[in-house]
PDB file of C-alpha atoms in Angstrom:
ATOM      1  CA  MET A 190       5.495   3.756  21.444  1.00 39.00           C
ATOM      2  CA  ARG A 191       2.321   5.204  23.508  1.00 38.00           C
ATOM      3  CA  PRO A 192      -0.707   3.382  24.706  1.00 36.00           C
ATOM      4  CA  ILE A 193      -4.095   4.501  24.340  1.00 33.00           C
ATOM      5  CA  GLU A 194      -7.050   4.427  26.344  1.00 32.00           C
ATOM      6  CA  THR A 195      -9.641   3.545  24.156  1.00 32.00           C
ATOM      7  CA  LEU A 196      -8.171   0.124  23.359  1.00 31.00           C
ATOM      8  CA  ARG A 197     -10.552  -2.277  24.795  1.00 31.00           C
ATOM      9  CA  GLU A 198      -9.811  -5.360  23.042  1.00 36.00           C
ATOM     10  CA  ALA A 199      -6.670  -7.319  21.574  1.00 34.00           C
ATOM     11  CA  PRO A 200      -5.610  -6.541  17.780  1.00 37.00           C
ATOM     12  CA  PRO A 201      -6.752  -8.892  15.144  1.00 38.00           C
ATOM     13  CA  ALA A 202      -4.143 -11.578  14.101  1.00 36.00           C
ATOM     14  CA  PRO A 203      -1.305  -9.968  11.802  1.00 36.00           C
ATOM     15  CA  GLN A 204      -2.329  -8.967   8.387  1.00 40.00           C
ATOM     16  CA  LEU A 205      -0.765  -7.251   5.650  1.00 40.00           C
ATOM     17  CA  ASN A 206      -3.804  -5.394   4.625  1.00 51.00           C
ATOM     18  CA  SER A 207      -6.564  -3.725   6.761  1.00 57.00           C
ATOM     19  CA  LEU A 208      -9.037  -1.172   6.205  1.00 56.00           C
ATOM     20  CA  ARG A 209      -9.703   1.718   9.133  1.00 52.00           C
ATOM     21  CA  ARG A 210     -12.759   1.453  10.717  1.00 57.00           C
ATOM     22  CA  ARG A 211     -13.175   4.914  12.504  1.00 65.00           C
ATOM     23  CA  ARG A 212     -11.056   8.068  12.236  1.00 77.00           C
ATOM     24  CA  PHE A 213      -7.809   8.736  13.794  1.00 80.00           C
ATOM     25  CA  VAL A 214      -6.515  12.061  14.558  1.00 84.00           C
ATOM     26  CA  PRO A 215      -2.581  12.178  15.048  1.00 85.00           C
ATOM     27  CA  ARG A 216      -1.098  13.779  18.101  1.00 88.00           C
ATOM     28  CA  HIS A 217       2.382  13.240  17.375  1.00 87.00           C
ATOM     29  CA  ASP A 218       4.257  13.616  14.323  1.00 88.00           C
ATOM     30  CA  ASP A 219       5.114   9.777  13.855  1.00 88.00           C
ATOM     31  CA  GLU A 220       1.160   9.088  13.864  1.00 89.00           C
ATOM     32  CA  LEU A 221      -0.546   8.284  10.682  1.00 86.00           C
ATOM     33  CA  GLU A 222      -3.941  10.139  10.056  1.00 87.00           C
ATOM     34  CA  LEU A 223      -6.754   7.832   9.127  1.00 83.00           C
ATOM     35  CA  GLU A 224     -10.105   8.452   7.399  1.00 82.00           C
ATOM     36  CA  VAL A 225     -12.950   5.869   7.666  1.00 75.00           C
ATOM     37  CA  ASP A 226     -12.352   2.558   5.151  1.00 73.00           C
ATOM     38  CA  ASP A 227      -8.772   4.323   4.090  1.00 78.00           C
ATOM     39  CA  PRO A 228      -6.980   1.217   3.108  1.00 80.00           C
ATOM     40  CA  LEU A 229      -3.670   0.125   5.125  1.00 81.00           C
ATOM     41  CA  LEU A 230      -0.679  -1.697   4.377  1.00 80.00           C
ATOM     42  CA  VAL A 231       0.603  -3.088   7.697  1.00 80.00           C
ATOM     43  CA  GLU A 232       4.141  -3.348   7.985  1.00 78.00           C
ATOM     44  CA  VAL A 233       5.195  -4.032  11.434  1.00 82.00           C
ATOM     45  CA  GLN A 234       2.828  -4.994  14.629  1.00 80.00           C
ATOM     46  CA  SER A 235       4.057  -4.236  18.081  1.00 78.00           C
ATOM     47  CA  GLU A 236       3.269  -5.922  21.397  1.00 73.00           C
ATOM     48  CA  ASP A 237       2.035  -2.709  22.755  1.00 75.00           C
ATOM     49  CA  TYR A 238      -0.926  -2.763  20.151  1.00 77.00           C
ATOM     50  CA  TRP A 239       0.574  -0.119  17.726  1.00 85.00           C
ATOM     51  CA  TYR A 240       0.970  -0.808  14.086  1.00 85.00           C
ATOM     52  CA  GLU A 241       3.341   0.717  11.577  1.00 86.00           C
ATOM     53  CA  GLY A 242       2.650   0.828   7.640  1.00 84.00           C
ATOM     54  CA  TYR A 243       1.103   3.063   4.939  1.00 83.00           C
ATOM     55  CA  ASN A 244      -1.999   4.505   4.097  1.00 81.00           C
ATOM     56  CA  MET A 245      -2.581   3.659   0.744  1.00 79.00           C
ATOM     57  CA  ARG A 246      -5.058   6.533  -0.064  1.00 76.00           C
ATOM     58  CA  SER A 247      -2.612   9.156   1.027  1.00 80.00           C
ATOM     59  CA  GLY A 248       0.436   7.430   0.593  1.00 78.00           C
ATOM     60  CA  ALA A 249       1.597   8.753   4.111  1.00 85.00           C
ATOM     61  CA  HIS A 250       3.496   6.720   6.501  1.00 87.00           C
ATOM     62  CA  GLY A 251       3.218   6.323  10.242  1.00 89.00           C
ATOM     63  CA  ILE A 252       2.204   4.415  13.458  1.00 88.00           C
ATOM     64  CA  PHE A 253      -1.530   4.095  14.693  1.00 86.00           C
ATOM     65  CA  PRO A 254      -3.328   1.917  17.184  1.00 84.00           C
ATOM     66  CA  ALA A 255      -4.182  -1.634  16.271  1.00 81.00           C
ATOM     67  CA  TYR A 256      -7.811  -0.990  17.417  1.00 73.00           C
ATOM     68  CA  TYR A 257      -8.458   1.296  14.652  1.00 72.00           C
ATOM     69  CA  ALA A 258      -8.111  -1.444  11.702  1.00 74.00           C
ATOM     70  CA  ILE A 259      -9.871  -4.306  10.786  1.00 70.00           C
ATOM     71  CA  GLU A 260      -8.582  -7.225   8.767  1.00 65.00           C
ATOM     72  CA  VAL A 261      -9.739  -7.148   4.846  1.00 57.00           C
ATOM     73  CA  THR A 262     -11.544 -10.514   4.291  1.00 50.00           C
ATOM     74  CA  LYS A 263     -10.908 -12.286   0.842  1.00 46.00           C
ATOM     75  CA  ASP A 264     -14.601 -12.018  -0.298  1.00 43.00           C
ATOM     76  CA  THR A 265     -14.703  -8.388  -0.480  1.00 41.00           C
ATOM     77  CA  ASP A 266     -15.718  -6.646  -3.405  1.00 44.00           C
ATOM     78  CA  SER A 267     -12.123  -5.438  -4.554  1.00 39.00           C
ATOM     79  CA  CYS A 268     -11.124  -8.920  -4.602  1.00 38.00           C
ATOM     80  CA  LYS A 269     -14.042 -10.941  -6.161  1.00 41.00           C
ATOM     81  CA  ALA A 270     -12.622 -10.998  -9.604  1.00 41.00           C
ATOM     82  CA  LYS A 271     -11.774 -14.411 -10.976  1.00 42.00           C
ATOM     83  CA  SER A 272      -8.304 -14.899 -12.396  1.00 50.00           C
ATOM     84  CA  SER A 273      -9.835 -15.575 -15.758  1.00 48.00           C
ATOM     85  CA  GLU A 274     -10.774 -12.115 -15.845  1.00 57.00           C
ATOM     86  CA  TRP A 275      -7.238 -10.478 -15.451  1.00 56.00           C
ATOM     87  CA  LEU A 276      -5.548  -9.535 -18.769  1.00 71.00           C
ATOM     88  CA  ASP A 277      -1.864  -9.221 -17.598  1.00 84.00           C
ATOM     89  CA  SER A 278      -0.077 -10.433 -14.335  1.00 88.00           C
ATOM     90  CA  TYR A 279       3.628  -9.218 -13.019  1.00 92.00           C
ATOM     91  CA  ARG A 280       5.766 -10.153  -9.951  1.00 92.00           C
ATOM     92  CA  LEU A 281       7.532  -7.351  -8.248  1.00 93.00           C
ATOM     93  CA  LYS A 282       8.763  -6.121  -4.972  1.00 92.00           C
ATOM     94  CA  PHE A 283       6.357  -3.315  -3.144  1.00 90.00           C
ATOM     95  CA  LEU A 284       9.005  -0.567  -2.091  1.00 90.00           C
ATOM     96  CA  GLY A 285       6.347   2.021  -0.825  1.00 89.00           C
ATOM     97  CA  SER A 286       3.786   4.437  -1.195  1.00 90.00           C
ATOM     98  CA  VAL A 287       4.010   8.330  -0.587  1.00 92.00           C
ATOM     99  CA  GLN A 288       2.032  11.291  -1.045  1.00 93.00           C
ATOM    100  CA  VAL A 289       2.775  13.506  -4.069  1.00 94.00           C
ATOM    101  CA  PRO A 290       1.860  17.048  -5.232  1.00 93.00           C
ATOM    102  CA  ALA A 291       0.183  16.525  -8.345  1.00 92.00           C
ATOM    103  CA  HIS A 292      -1.465  13.620 -10.255  1.00 92.00           C
ATOM    104  CA  LYS A 293       0.614  12.925 -13.195  1.00 91.00           C
ATOM    105  CA  GLY A 294       4.221  13.762 -14.587  1.00 93.00           C
ATOM    106  CA  ASN A 295       7.698  11.932 -14.913  1.00 94.00           C
ATOM    107  CA  ASP A 296       9.441  14.390 -12.751  1.00 95.00           C
ATOM    108  CA  VAL A 297       6.700  13.694 -10.019  1.00 95.00           C
ATOM    109  CA  LEU A 298       7.255   9.897 -10.250  1.00 95.00           C
ATOM    110  CA  CYS A 299      10.835  10.283 -10.450  1.00 95.00           C
ATOM    111  CA  ALA A 300      10.857  12.323  -6.943  1.00 95.00           C
ATOM    112  CA  ALA A 301       8.630   9.985  -5.521  1.00 94.00           C
ATOM    113  CA  MET A 302      10.856   6.920  -6.395  1.00 94.00           C
ATOM    114  CA  GLN A 303      13.970   8.590  -5.222  1.00 92.00           C
ATOM    115  CA  LYS A 304      12.488   9.402  -1.868  1.00 92.00           C
ATOM    116  CA  ILE A 305      11.014   5.928  -1.011  1.00 90.00           C
ATOM    117  CA  ALA A 306      14.432   4.384  -2.657  1.00 86.00           C
ATOM    118  CA  THR A 307      16.309   6.727   0.144  1.00 86.00           C
ATOM    119  CA  ASN A 308      14.058   5.384   2.954  1.00 82.00           C
ATOM    120  CA  ARG A 309      14.263   2.148   1.676  1.00 80.00           C
ATOM    121  CA  ARG A 310      18.182   1.839   2.064  1.00 78.00           C
ATOM    122  CA  MET A 311      17.772   3.085   5.510  1.00 72.00           C
ATOM    123  CA  THR A 312      15.257   0.456   6.939  1.00 69.00           C
ATOM    124  CA  VAL A 313      15.942  -2.841   4.262  1.00 63.00           C
ATOM    125  CA  LYS A 314      18.116  -4.608   6.911  1.00 66.00           C
ATOM    126  CA  TYR A 315      14.870  -4.929   9.106  1.00 67.00           C
ATOM    127  CA  ASN A 316      12.181  -4.302   6.730  1.00 72.00           C
ATOM    128  CA  PRO A 317      12.696  -5.863   3.521  1.00 79.00           C
ATOM    129  CA  PRO A 318      10.436  -4.850   0.726  1.00 82.00           C
ATOM    130  CA  SER A 319       7.423  -7.176   0.395  1.00 84.00           C
ATOM    131  CA  SER A 320       6.660  -9.585  -2.676  1.00 89.00           C
ATOM    132  CA  CYS A 321       3.672  -8.664  -4.408  1.00 91.00           C
ATOM    133  CA  ILE A 322       1.657  -9.530  -7.604  1.00 90.00           C
ATOM    134  CA  LEU A 323       0.078  -6.560  -9.861  1.00 90.00           C
ATOM    135  CA  GLU A 324      -2.796  -7.728 -11.787  1.00 89.00           C
ATOM    136  CA  ILE A 325      -4.303  -5.492 -14.646  1.00 89.00           C
ATOM    137  CA  ASN A 326      -7.773  -5.515 -16.504  1.00 85.00           C
ATOM    138  CA  VAL A 327      -9.792  -3.118 -17.837  1.00 80.00           C
ATOM    139  CA  LYS A 328     -11.374  -2.084 -14.529  1.00 84.00           C
ATOM    140  CA  GLY A 329      -8.200  -1.403 -12.766  1.00 87.00           C
ATOM    141  CA  ILE A 330      -5.000  -2.738 -10.554  1.00 90.00           C
ATOM    142  CA  LYS A 331      -5.202  -5.116  -8.325  1.00 89.00           C
ATOM    143  CA  LEU A 332      -2.182  -5.295  -5.797  1.00 89.00           C
ATOM    144  CA  ALA A 333      -1.677  -8.606  -4.223  1.00 86.00           C
ATOM    145  CA  VAL A 334       1.090  -8.504  -1.389  1.00 82.00           C
ATOM    146  CA  GLN A 335       2.691 -11.710  -0.154  1.00 71.00           C
ATOM    147  CA  GLU A 336       4.873 -12.260   2.986  1.00 58.00           C
ATOM    148  CA  ASP A 337       8.338 -14.158   2.068  1.00 51.00           C
ATOM    149  CA  TYR A 338       6.907 -17.040   4.018  1.00 43.00           C
ATOM    150  CA  TYR A 339       3.183 -17.195   2.014  1.00 43.00           C
ATOM    151  CA  THR A 340       2.009 -20.623   1.389  1.00 43.00           C
ATOM    152  CA  GLN A 341       0.848 -22.345  -1.815  1.00 46.00           C
ATOM    153  CA  ASP A 342      -2.322 -21.638  -1.183  1.00 47.00           C
ATOM    154  CA  GLY A 343      -2.185 -17.761  -0.878  1.00 47.00           C
ATOM    155  CA  SER A 344      -3.143 -17.736   2.915  1.00 49.00           C
ATOM    156  CA  ASN A 345      -0.575 -15.084   3.760  1.00 52.00           C
ATOM    157  CA  GLU A 346      -1.606 -12.989   0.518  1.00 57.00           C
ATOM    158  CA  CYS A 347      -3.874  -9.730   0.959  1.00 67.00           C
ATOM    159  CA  SER A 348      -5.310  -7.773  -1.919  1.00 76.00           C
ATOM    160  CA  HIS A 349      -6.206  -4.210  -2.462  1.00 83.00           C
ATOM    161  CA  PHE A 350      -7.943  -2.928  -5.843  1.00 86.00           C
ATOM    162  CA  PHE A 351      -7.043   0.259  -7.487  1.00 88.00           C
ATOM    163  CA  GLN A 352     -10.021   1.375  -9.767  1.00 87.00           C
ATOM    164  CA  LEU A 353      -8.701   2.373 -13.225  1.00 86.00           C
ATOM    165  CA  LYS A 354     -10.487   5.818 -13.106  1.00 87.00           C
ATOM    166  CA  ASN A 355      -8.471   6.578  -9.876  1.00 89.00           C
ATOM    167  CA  VAL A 356      -5.147   5.786 -11.425  1.00 92.00           C
ATOM    168  CA  SER A 357      -3.714   9.062 -12.935  1.00 92.00           C
ATOM    169  CA  PHE A 358      -0.484   8.460 -14.091  1.00 94.00           C
ATOM    170  CA  CYS A 359       2.067   5.335 -14.367  1.00 94.00           C
ATOM    171  CA  GLY A 360       5.540   4.851 -15.913  1.00 94.00           C
ATOM    172  CA  TYR A 361       9.019   3.367 -14.994  1.00 94.00           C
ATOM    173  CA  HIS A 362      12.206   5.464 -14.120  1.00 94.00           C
ATOM    174  CA  PRO A 363      13.697   6.673 -17.491  1.00 93.00           C
ATOM    175  CA  LYS A 364      17.083   5.843 -16.313  1.00 93.00           C
ATOM    176  CA  ASN A 365      16.335   2.640 -14.858  1.00 93.00           C
ATOM    177  CA  SER A 366      13.230   0.590 -16.087  1.00 94.00           C
ATOM    178  CA  LYS A 367      13.432  -1.944 -13.337  1.00 94.00           C
ATOM    179  CA  TYR A 368      11.544   0.667 -11.186  1.00 95.00           C
ATOM    180  CA  PHE A 369       7.710   1.191 -11.698  1.00 96.00           C
ATOM    181  CA  GLY A 370       5.232   3.579 -10.019  1.00 95.00           C
ATOM    182  CA  PHE A 371       1.881   4.684 -10.221  1.00 96.00           C
ATOM    183  CA  ILE A 372      -0.366   7.507  -9.052  1.00 95.00           C
ATOM    184  CA  THR A 373      -3.649   7.415  -7.459  1.00 93.00           C
ATOM    185  CA  LYS A 374      -5.913  10.155  -6.589  1.00 89.00           C
ATOM    186  CA  HIS A 375      -8.512  10.457  -4.010  1.00 82.00           C
ATOM    187  CA  PRO A 376     -12.033   9.830  -4.985  1.00 73.00           C
ATOM    188  CA  ALA A 377     -13.258  12.874  -3.257  1.00 74.00           C
ATOM    189  CA  ASP A 378     -10.402  15.150  -2.563  1.00 79.00           C
ATOM    190  CA  GLN A 379      -7.512  16.783  -4.483  1.00 84.00           C
ATOM    191  CA  ARG A 380      -4.781  14.431  -2.941  1.00 89.00           C
ATOM    192  CA  PHE A 381      -2.596  12.195  -4.666  1.00 93.00           C
ATOM    193  CA  ALA A 382      -0.263   9.248  -3.671  1.00 94.00           C
ATOM    194  CA  CYS A 383       2.289   7.329  -5.682  1.00 94.00           C
ATOM    195  CA  HIS A 384       3.125   3.657  -5.074  1.00 94.00           C
ATOM    196  CA  VAL A 385       6.566   2.457  -6.014  1.00 94.00           C
ATOM    197  CA  PHE A 386       7.838  -1.328  -6.961  1.00 94.00           C
ATOM    198  CA  VAL A 387      11.054  -2.679  -8.355  1.00 93.00           C
ATOM    199  CA  SER A 388      11.338  -5.706 -10.549  1.00 93.00           C
ATOM    200  CA  GLU A 389      14.112  -7.978 -11.707  1.00 92.00           C
ATOM    201  CA  ASP A 390      13.353  -7.362 -15.391  1.00 92.00           C
ATOM    202  CA  SER A 391      12.389  -3.971 -17.297  1.00 93.00           C
ATOM    203  CA  THR A 392       8.867  -2.861 -16.168  1.00 93.00           C
ATOM    204  CA  LYS A 393       8.171  -1.367 -19.605  1.00 92.00           C
ATOM    205  CA  PRO A 394       5.526  -4.106 -20.640  1.00 90.00           C
ATOM    206  CA  LEU A 395       3.976  -3.374 -17.487  1.00 90.00           C
ATOM    207  CA  ALA A 396       3.753   0.338 -17.976  1.00 90.00           C
ATOM    208  CA  GLU A 397       2.508  -0.213 -21.562  1.00 86.00           C
ATOM    209  CA  SER A 398      -0.474  -2.629 -19.896  1.00 82.00           C
ATOM    210  CA  ILE A 399      -1.971  -0.085 -17.956  1.00 84.00           C
ATOM    211  CA  GLY A 400      -1.496   2.487 -20.703  1.00 70.00           C
TER     212      GLY A 400
END
């Protein structure tokens, strides 16, 4: 990976979820384009101050300088809802996100699942999927990603909230209901991302919960 001239400080402590604090324009094919306030799911943190992960808005995957990300604190507006306000909760494995060409459709969903599953098969040995909990209420979907060594107090858990108005489609794979995904749309642009998960059991109840 490449050093950058604009890095002036050490990156924050390792986090699974961050927000982008300034625009980053990629100069190489493996770099991740970032806009202001893009939610980021960080998977790998290198000693050369580069991160690897997903842009949860666009669904794109790549690397970016650690300087461009800040930790999402647990008292942000997206994470303030108390547990008593949530209707349903599901434990899953988060497989990844990918940009998709349309905002709905089983064919779009299945194609995204296939693409992410293929990528996962090539990286699962050194980058296994993260455990997560999806919580559903009338306002939207809360994605709480946990590291495998998370503690009882949830100190290694980071969350992101998707407003229900920005969730355009969800469903499970018609041939294997253990795979679930939902599509989100950018609040301003005509861009869409699909987020894919796998469960030990059927995800039909989860799909019905979101509606």
